[in-house]
mmCIF file of C-alpha atoms in Angstrom:
data_model
loop_
_atom_site.group_PDB
_atom_site.id
_atom_site.type_symbol
_atom_site.label_atom_id
_atom_site.label_comp_id
_atom_site.label_asym_id
_atom_site.label_seq_id
_atom_site.Cartn_x
_atom_site.Cartn_y
_atom_site.Cartn_z
ATOM 1 C CA ILE A 560 -79.494 7.883 -35.390
ATOM 2 C CA ARG A 561 -78.113 6.241 -32.136
ATOM 3 C CA THR A 562 -80.030 6.660 -28.984
ATOM 4 C CA ILE A 563 -77.929 6.977 -25.765
ATOM 5 C CA ASP A 564 -79.908 6.610 -22.389
ATOM 6 C CA VAL A 565 -78.903 8.899 -19.760
ATOM 7 C CA PRO A 566 -80.116 7.914 -16.136
ATOM 8 C CA LEU A 567 -81.244 10.893 -14.121
ATOM 9 C CA SER A 568 -79.748 11.395 -10.671
ATOM 10 C CA PRO A 569 -82.082 10.584 -7.675
ATOM 11 C CA ASP A 570 -82.674 14.378 -7.151
ATOM 12 C CA GLU A 571 -83.439 14.971 -10.720
ATOM 13 C CA TRP A 572 -85.701 12.001 -10.901
ATOM 14 C CA ARG A 573 -87.513 13.134 -7.824
ATOM 15 C CA ALA A 574 -88.101 16.632 -9.219
ATOM 16 C CA TYR A 575 -89.185 15.038 -12.463
ATOM 17 C CA ARG A 576 -91.840 12.696 -10.773
ATOM 18 C CA ASP A 577 -93.214 15.522 -8.709
ATOM 19 C CA MET A 578 -93.724 17.757 -11.721
ATOM 20 C CA ARG A 579 -95.065 14.864 -13.804
ATOM 21 C CA ASP A 580 -97.661 14.031 -11.097
ATOM 22 C CA ASP A 581 -98.624 17.607 -10.851
ATOM 23 C CA MET A 582 -99.084 17.803 -14.575
ATOM 24 C CA VAL A 583 -101.218 14.732 -14.587
ATOM 25 C CA HIS A 584 -103.328 16.330 -11.921
ATOM 26 C CA TRP A 585 -103.849 19.272 -14.000
ATOM 27 C CA LEU A 586 -104.822 17.276 -16.955
ATOM 28 C CA GLU A 587 -107.360 15.126 -15.114
ATOM 29 C CA SER A 588 -108.867 17.966 -13.159
ATOM 30 C CA GLY A 589 -109.970 19.788 -16.314
ATOM 31 C CA ALA A 590 -108.343 22.986 -15.141
ATOM 32 C CA LEU A 591 -106.711 23.445 -18.424
ATOM 33 C CA GLY A 592 -109.513 25.624 -19.682
ATOM 34 C CA ILE A 593 -108.635 28.373 -17.242
ATOM 35 C CA SER A 594 -104.970 28.267 -16.884
ATOM 36 C CA ARG A 595 -101.853 28.147 -19.018
ATOM 37 C CA HIS A 596 -99.688 26.819 -16.016
ATOM 38 C CA ALA A 597 -100.269 23.289 -17.354
ATOM 39 C CA ALA A 598 -98.243 24.167 -20.467
ATOM 40 C CA VAL A 599 -95.448 25.479 -18.338
ATOM 41 C CA LYS A 600 -95.426 22.175 -16.480
ATOM 42 C CA VAL A 601 -95.005 20.234 -19.768
ATOM 43 C CA LEU A 602 -92.040 22.480 -20.765
ATOM 44 C CA ARG A 603 -90.463 22.086 -17.268
ATOM 45 C CA LEU A 604 -90.675 18.292 -17.552
ATOM 46 C CA ALA A 605 -88.316 18.672 -20.541
ATOM 47 C CA GLN A 606 -86.208 21.186 -18.805
ATOM 48 C CA ILE A 607 -85.744 18.879 -15.774
ATOM 49 C CA THR A 608 -84.284 16.157 -17.987
ATOM 50 C CA SER A 609 -81.461 18.619 -18.650
ATOM 51 C CA GLY A 610 -80.933 19.379 -14.948
ATOM 52 C CA LEU A 611 -82.536 22.814 -15.017
ATOM 53 C CA LEU A 612 -85.842 24.075 -13.454
ATOM 54 C CA GLY A 613 -87.522 27.541 -13.712
ATOM 55 C CA GLY A 614 -87.275 30.710 -15.606
ATOM 56 C CA ILE A 615 -89.462 29.780 -18.504
ATOM 57 C CA GLU A 616 -92.839 31.531 -18.010
ATOM 58 C CA ALA A 617 -91.725 34.386 -20.303
ATOM 59 C CA ASP A 618 -90.512 31.914 -22.917
ATOM 60 C CA LEU A 619 -93.930 30.294 -22.981
ATOM 61 C CA GLU A 620 -95.654 33.597 -23.607
ATOM 62 C CA ASP A 621 -93.209 35.072 -26.094
ATOM 63 C CA ASP A 622 -91.842 32.060 -28.048
ATOM 64 C CA PRO A 623 -94.059 31.027 -31.072
ATOM 65 C CA ALA A 624 -92.121 27.700 -31.068
ATOM 66 C CA ASN A 625 -94.571 26.628 -28.302
ATOM 67 C CA GLU A 626 -97.757 27.205 -30.251
ATOM 68 C CA GLU A 627 -98.074 23.461 -31.257
ATOM 69 C CA LEU A 628 -97.655 22.538 -27.624
ATOM 70 C CA MET A 629 -100.313 24.966 -26.533
ATOM 71 C CA ARG A 630 -102.803 23.693 -29.082
ATOM 72 C CA SER A 631 -102.284 20.068 -28.205
ATOM 73 C CA LEU A 632 -103.162 20.984 -24.579
ATOM 74 C CA GLY A 633 -106.274 22.938 -25.525
ATOM 75 C CA LEU A 634 -104.771 26.193 -24.578
ATOM 76 C CA GLU A 635 -104.634 28.056 -27.920
ATOM 77 C CA GLY A 636 -105.634 31.651 -27.655
ATOM 78 C CA GLN A 637 -105.977 31.776 -24.073
ATOM 79 C CA ASN A 638 -104.685 34.906 -22.511
ATOM 80 C CA ALA A 639 -106.281 35.025 -19.206
ATOM 81 C CA PRO A 640 -103.837 35.854 -16.449
ATOM 82 C CA PRO A 641 -103.226 33.753 -13.442
ATOM 83 C CA PRO A 642 -105.575 34.165 -10.566
ATOM 84 C CA ALA A 643 -102.859 35.838 -8.365
ATOM 85 C CA PRO A 644 -99.538 37.284 -9.036
ATOM 86 C CA ALA A 645 -96.787 34.764 -9.314
ATOM 87 C CA PRO A 646 -93.474 35.195 -7.668
ATOM 88 C CA PRO A 647 -90.334 35.814 -9.848
ATOM 89 C CA ASP A 648 -89.326 32.575 -11.697
ATOM 90 C CA HIS A 649 -85.641 31.949 -11.320
ATOM 91 C CA MET A 650 -83.638 29.305 -13.121
ATOM 92 C CA ALA A 651 -82.190 26.675 -10.875
ATOM 93 C CA VAL A 652 -79.545 23.952 -11.474
ATOM 94 C CA ILE A 653 -80.774 20.764 -10.095
ATOM 95 C CA GLY A 654 -78.285 18.335 -11.681
ATOM 96 C CA ARG A 655 -76.110 17.647 -14.514
ATOM 97 C CA SER A 656 -76.621 14.004 -15.493
ATOM 98 C CA LYS A 657 -77.261 14.820 -19.128
ATOM 99 C CA LEU A 658 -74.536 17.577 -19.299
ATOM 100 C CA ASP A 659 -71.924 14.926 -17.912
ATOM 101 C CA ALA A 660 -73.132 12.350 -20.454
ATOM 102 C CA LEU A 661 -72.719 14.868 -23.284
ATOM 103 C CA LEU A 662 -69.257 15.853 -22.171
ATOM 104 C CA ASP A 663 -68.207 12.309 -21.646
ATOM 105 C CA LEU A 664 -69.337 11.346 -25.139
ATOM 106 C CA GLN A 665 -67.537 14.453 -26.552
ATOM 107 C CA GLU A 666 -64.343 13.382 -24.790
ATOM 108 C CA GLN A 667 -64.633 9.841 -26.183
ATOM 109 C CA MET A 668 -65.144 11.203 -29.694
ATOM 110 C CA LEU A 669 -62.032 13.465 -29.387
ATOM 111 C CA ARG A 670 -59.931 10.499 -28.286
ATOM 112 C CA GLU A 671 -61.104 8.745 -31.625
ATOM 113 C CA ASP A 672 -60.816 11.854 -33.783
ATOM 114 C CA SER A 673 -58.550 14.719 -32.620
ATOM 115 C CA ASN A 674 -60.092 16.996 -35.354
ATOM 116 C CA LEU A 675 -63.600 16.260 -34.254
ATOM 117 C CA LYS A 676 -66.108 19.036 -35.275
ATOM 118 C CA LEU A 677 -69.257 18.566 -33.129
ATOM 119 C CA LEU A 678 -72.578 20.195 -33.382
ATOM 120 C CA VAL A 679 -75.012 19.987 -30.394
ATOM 121 C CA TRP A 680 -78.619 21.055 -30.463
ATOM 122 C CA PHE A 681 -80.550 22.178 -27.389
ATOM 123 C CA ARG A 682 -84.047 23.137 -26.571
ATOM 124 C CA PHE A 683 -83.326 25.746 -23.880
ATOM 125 C CA VAL A 684 -80.874 28.618 -24.119
ATOM 126 C CA PRO A 685 -79.573 28.067 -20.422
ATOM 127 C CA GLU A 686 -78.521 24.474 -21.203
ATOM 128 C CA LEU A 687 -76.581 25.772 -24.337
ATOM 129 C CA ARG A 688 -74.894 28.412 -22.271
ATOM 130 C CA ARG A 689 -73.934 26.008 -19.501
ATOM 131 C CA TRP A 690 -72.475 23.455 -21.982
ATOM 132 C CA LEU A 691 -70.391 26.118 -23.575
ATOM 133 C CA GLU A 692 -68.827 27.395 -20.312
ATOM 134 C CA VAL A 693 -67.965 23.822 -19.364
ATOM 135 C CA VAL A 694 -66.531 22.961 -22.812
ATOM 136 C CA SER A 695 -64.084 25.852 -22.804
ATOM 137 C CA GLU A 696 -62.635 24.670 -19.496
ATOM 138 C CA ARG A 697 -62.771 20.838 -19.988
ATOM 139 C CA PHE A 698 -61.397 21.090 -23.711
ATOM 140 C CA PRO A 699 -59.164 24.118 -23.817
ATOM 141 C CA GLY A 700 -58.005 25.054 -27.273
ATOM 142 C CA ILE A 701 -61.098 23.856 -29.145
ATOM 143 C CA ALA A 702 -62.743 26.487 -31.165
ATOM 144 C CA CYS A 703 -66.326 27.037 -29.841
ATOM 145 C CA GLY A 704 -69.319 28.778 -31.198
ATOM 146 C CA ALA A 705 -73.221 29.360 -30.754
ATOM 147 C CA VAL A 706 -76.098 29.733 -33.053
ATOM 148 C CA CYS A 707 -78.852 31.226 -30.901
ATOM 149 C CA GLY A 708 -81.403 33.931 -31.034
ATOM 150 C CA LYS A 709 -79.844 35.381 -27.876
ATOM 151 C CA SER A 710 -76.177 36.076 -26.937
ATOM 152 C CA VAL A 711 -74.807 33.187 -24.860
ATOM 153 C CA THR A 712 -71.056 34.058 -24.928
ATOM 154 C CA GLY A 713 -71.312 37.878 -24.045
ATOM 155 C CA VAL A 714 -70.605 39.313 -27.443
ATOM 156 C CA PRO A 715 -73.413 40.766 -29.635
ATOM 157 C CA VAL A 716 -75.799 38.179 -31.177
ATOM 158 C CA ARG A 717 -74.804 39.137 -34.714
ATOM 159 C CA GLN A 718 -71.032 38.807 -34.028
ATOM 160 C CA GLU A 719 -71.583 35.603 -32.021
ATOM 161 C CA ARG A 720 -73.631 34.023 -35.013
ATOM 162 C CA GLU A 721 -70.958 35.140 -37.635
ATOM 163 C CA GLN A 722 -68.184 33.488 -35.637
ATOM 164 C CA ALA A 723 -70.175 30.333 -35.500
ATOM 165 C CA MET A 724 -70.978 30.401 -39.141
ATOM 166 C CA ARG A 725 -67.238 30.623 -40.036
ATOM 167 C CA LEU A 726 -66.619 27.466 -37.995
ATOM 168 C CA LEU A 727 -69.573 25.576 -39.562
ATOM 169 C CA HIS A 728 -69.191 26.468 -43.215
ATOM 170 C CA PRO A 729 -66.869 24.321 -45.192
ATOM 171 C CA ARG A 730 -65.171 27.333 -46.931
ATOM 172 C CA THR A 731 -64.138 29.090 -43.679
ATOM 173 C CA SER A 732 -63.915 26.298 -41.160
ATOM 174 C CA PRO A 733 -60.358 26.151 -39.655
ATOM 175 C CA PRO A 734 -58.415 22.871 -39.173
ATOM 176 C CA GLY A 735 -58.493 21.124 -35.958
ATOM 177 C CA PRO A 736 -61.387 20.422 -33.536
ATOM 178 C CA ALA A 737 -64.304 22.672 -32.943
ATOM 179 C CA ALA A 738 -67.624 22.611 -31.121
ATOM 180 C CA VAL A 739 -70.832 24.523 -31.868
ATOM 181 C CA GLY A 740 -74.012 24.541 -30.050
ATOM 182 C CA GLY A 741 -77.433 25.746 -31.328
ATOM 183 C CA THR A 742 -80.949 26.075 -30.336
ATOM 184 C CA TYR A 743 -83.617 24.618 -32.582
ATOM 185 C CA GLY A 744 -85.265 27.028 -34.932
ATOM 186 C CA THR A 745 -82.075 29.180 -35.373
ATOM 187 C CA GLY A 746 -80.540 26.977 -38.051
ATOM 188 C CA GLY A 747 -82.130 28.677 -41.061
ATOM 189 C CA LEU A 748 -82.942 26.825 -44.230
ATOM 190 C CA GLY A 749 -80.171 28.650 -46.158
ATOM 191 C CA LEU A 750 -77.402 27.800 -43.841
ATOM 192 C CA ASN A 751 -74.413 25.389 -44.652
ATOM 193 C CA PHE A 752 -73.012 23.391 -41.726
ATOM 194 C CA THR A 753 -71.308 20.791 -43.761
ATOM 195 C CA ALA A 754 -67.910 21.299 -42.252
ATOM 196 C CA PHE A 755 -69.449 19.233 -39.319
ATOM 197 C CA SER A 756 -70.570 15.723 -39.602
ATOM 198 C CA THR A 757 -71.185 14.725 -36.017
ATOM 199 C CA VAL A 758 -74.517 15.825 -34.399
ATOM 200 C CA ILE A 759 -75.767 15.290 -30.885
ATOM 201 C CA HIS A 760 -79.304 16.197 -29.924
ATOM 202 C CA SER A 761 -79.055 16.835 -26.241
ATOM 203 C CA SER A 762 -82.680 17.836 -25.665
ATOM 204 C CA HIS A 763 -85.768 17.530 -27.928
ATOM 205 C CA ILE A 764 -88.657 19.514 -29.329
ATOM 206 C CA TYR A 765 -92.251 18.731 -30.394
ATOM 207 C CA GLU A 766 -92.006 20.470 -33.736
ATOM 208 C CA ASP A 767 -90.885 17.945 -36.317
ATOM 209 C CA TYR A 768 -90.158 20.502 -38.935
ATOM 210 C CA LYS A 769 -87.600 22.253 -36.696
ATOM 211 C CA ARG A 770 -85.700 18.944 -35.982
ATOM 212 C CA ARG A 771 -85.674 18.146 -39.767
ATOM 213 C CA GLN A 772 -84.457 21.804 -40.565
ATOM 214 C CA SER A 773 -81.739 21.349 -37.959
ATOM 215 C CA ASP A 774 -80.746 17.976 -39.417
ATOM 216 C CA LYS A 775 -80.499 19.301 -42.987
ATOM 217 C CA ARG A 776 -77.974 21.974 -42.092
ATOM 218 C CA VAL A 777 -75.439 19.212 -41.869
ATOM 219 C CA ASP A 778 -76.932 16.410 -44.047
ATOM 220 C CA ARG A 779 -77.181 18.344 -47.266
ATOM 221 C CA PRO A 780 -75.509 18.659 -50.705
ATOM 222 C CA GLY A 781 -71.806 19.323 -50.131
ATOM 223 C CA GLN A 782 -71.396 16.973 -47.251
ATOM 224 C CA ARG A 783 -68.421 14.777 -47.971
ATOM 225 C CA ARG A 784 -68.539 12.563 -44.764
ATOM 226 C CA VAL A 785 -71.161 10.202 -43.361
ATOM 227 C CA VAL A 786 -73.250 12.195 -40.890
ATOM 228 C CA THR A 787 -73.417 10.509 -37.448
ATOM 229 C CA GLN A 788 -76.265 11.623 -35.105
ATOM 230 C CA PHE A 789 -76.969 10.872 -31.475
ATOM 231 C CA ASP A 790 -80.071 11.372 -29.324
ATOM 232 C CA LEU A 791 -79.535 11.797 -25.627
ATOM 233 C CA VAL A 792 -82.608 10.457 -23.845
ATOM 234 C CA ALA A 793 -83.128 10.964 -20.174
ATOM 235 C CA THR A 794 -84.483 7.957 -18.134
ATOM 236 C CA GLY A 795 -85.230 7.292 -14.488
ATOM 237 C CA PRO A 796 -82.572 5.636 -12.416
ATOM 238 C CA LYS A 797 -83.968 2.239 -13.338
ATOM 239 C CA GLY A 798 -84.555 3.026 -16.959
ATOM 240 C CA GLN A 799 -88.005 4.544 -16.555
ATOM 241 C CA ARG A 800 -89.412 6.550 -19.400
ATOM 242 C CA THR A 801 -89.503 10.377 -19.439
ATOM 243 C CA ILE A 802 -90.795 13.146 -21.600
ATOM 244 C CA ASP A 803 -87.870 12.628 -23.924
ATOM 245 C CA HIS A 804 -89.379 9.256 -24.947
ATOM 246 C CA VAL A 805 -92.790 10.827 -25.435
ATOM 247 C CA ILE A 806 -91.422 13.535 -27.749
ATOM 248 C CA LEU A 807 -89.095 11.281 -29.862
ATOM 249 C CA GLU A 808 -91.656 8.482 -30.283
ATOM 250 C CA ALA A 809 -94.512 10.899 -31.288
ATOM 251 C CA ARG A 810 -92.255 12.486 -33.839
ATOM 252 C CA ARG A 811 -90.945 9.224 -35.201
ATOM 253 C CA LYS A 812 -94.467 7.817 -35.615
ATOM 254 C CA LYS A 813 -95.493 11.108 -37.271
ATOM 255 C CA GLN A 814 -98.103 11.663 -34.638
ATOM 256 C CA ASP A 815 -99.724 15.065 -34.595
ATOM 257 C CA LEU A 816 -99.862 16.340 -31.004
ATOM 258 C CA ASN A 817 -102.878 18.539 -31.850
ATOM 259 C CA ASP A 818 -104.897 15.379 -31.979
ATOM 260 C CA TRP A 819 -103.871 14.099 -28.649
ATOM 261 C CA THR A 820 -106.541 13.856 -26.079
ATOM 262 C CA THR A 821 -106.163 14.441 -22.286
ATOM 263 C CA ALA A 822 -106.257 10.716 -21.766
ATOM 264 C CA ALA A 823 -103.509 10.272 -24.399
ATOM 265 C CA TRP A 824 -101.292 12.721 -22.543
ATOM 266 C CA VAL A 825 -101.888 11.024 -19.261
ATOM 267 C CA ARG A 826 -101.032 7.682 -20.674
ATOM 268 C CA ALA A 827 -97.862 9.015 -22.227
ATOM 269 C CA LEU A 828 -96.620 10.711 -19.144
ATOM 270 C CA MET A 829 -97.467 7.915 -16.615
ATOM 271 C CA GLU A 830 -96.076 5.075 -18.616
ATOM 272 C CA GLU A 831 -92.792 3.865 -17.124
#
């Protein structure tokens, strides 16, 4: 796996540091016992590294993929509402550093292999949707698809998924270049993606089993080419560490985030 550093823009880095410092304040204040807002802040740190911000409170409540994060923050089973009604949380685009890095890498790969079949994994649905919209404009003629729990191309989810499966499966994949994006947890254990051999992880998740599950859709029996993987890792403008480093290092060291103390979280977040 090759790691590619992606420096955030000044605006993205400013938003990241503000959210990080706010998160550390929550951790150190002991307010975690009465509020789920701290878990939202952790997810938003990851979101900011992809140039997006907001619109995830509902995801935190409804998505079981975040259970491990909630436990690690001491918030498991807490259903107390916030002390006052929160205003509507809308998604905002604050930058595109990682998106541009992904597109530039894809373009470079296409110059080297005009029949490139590229699979990209994302943590958040909006970043998958944004990438697909730009890919269709920047690389016209390339077959595109999405593997996601929600429709991201405007067609029904089942139809969208079937179209992507035809691109990914070696028996039905057409000749020529193709690009498919997916969200972690939607690459089921029985799926065969071996028509593709180049994988980019544009954003990252805490759940190690979901990362391994995604990897095994491509690197499995029937794969006839060497699988090449890339991790895009956001940094500060001067190479400072971000939540991307925290997630990847914890998973590579096989650390259980459930065992992390508040002090461990503070150290990990503040280390630059």
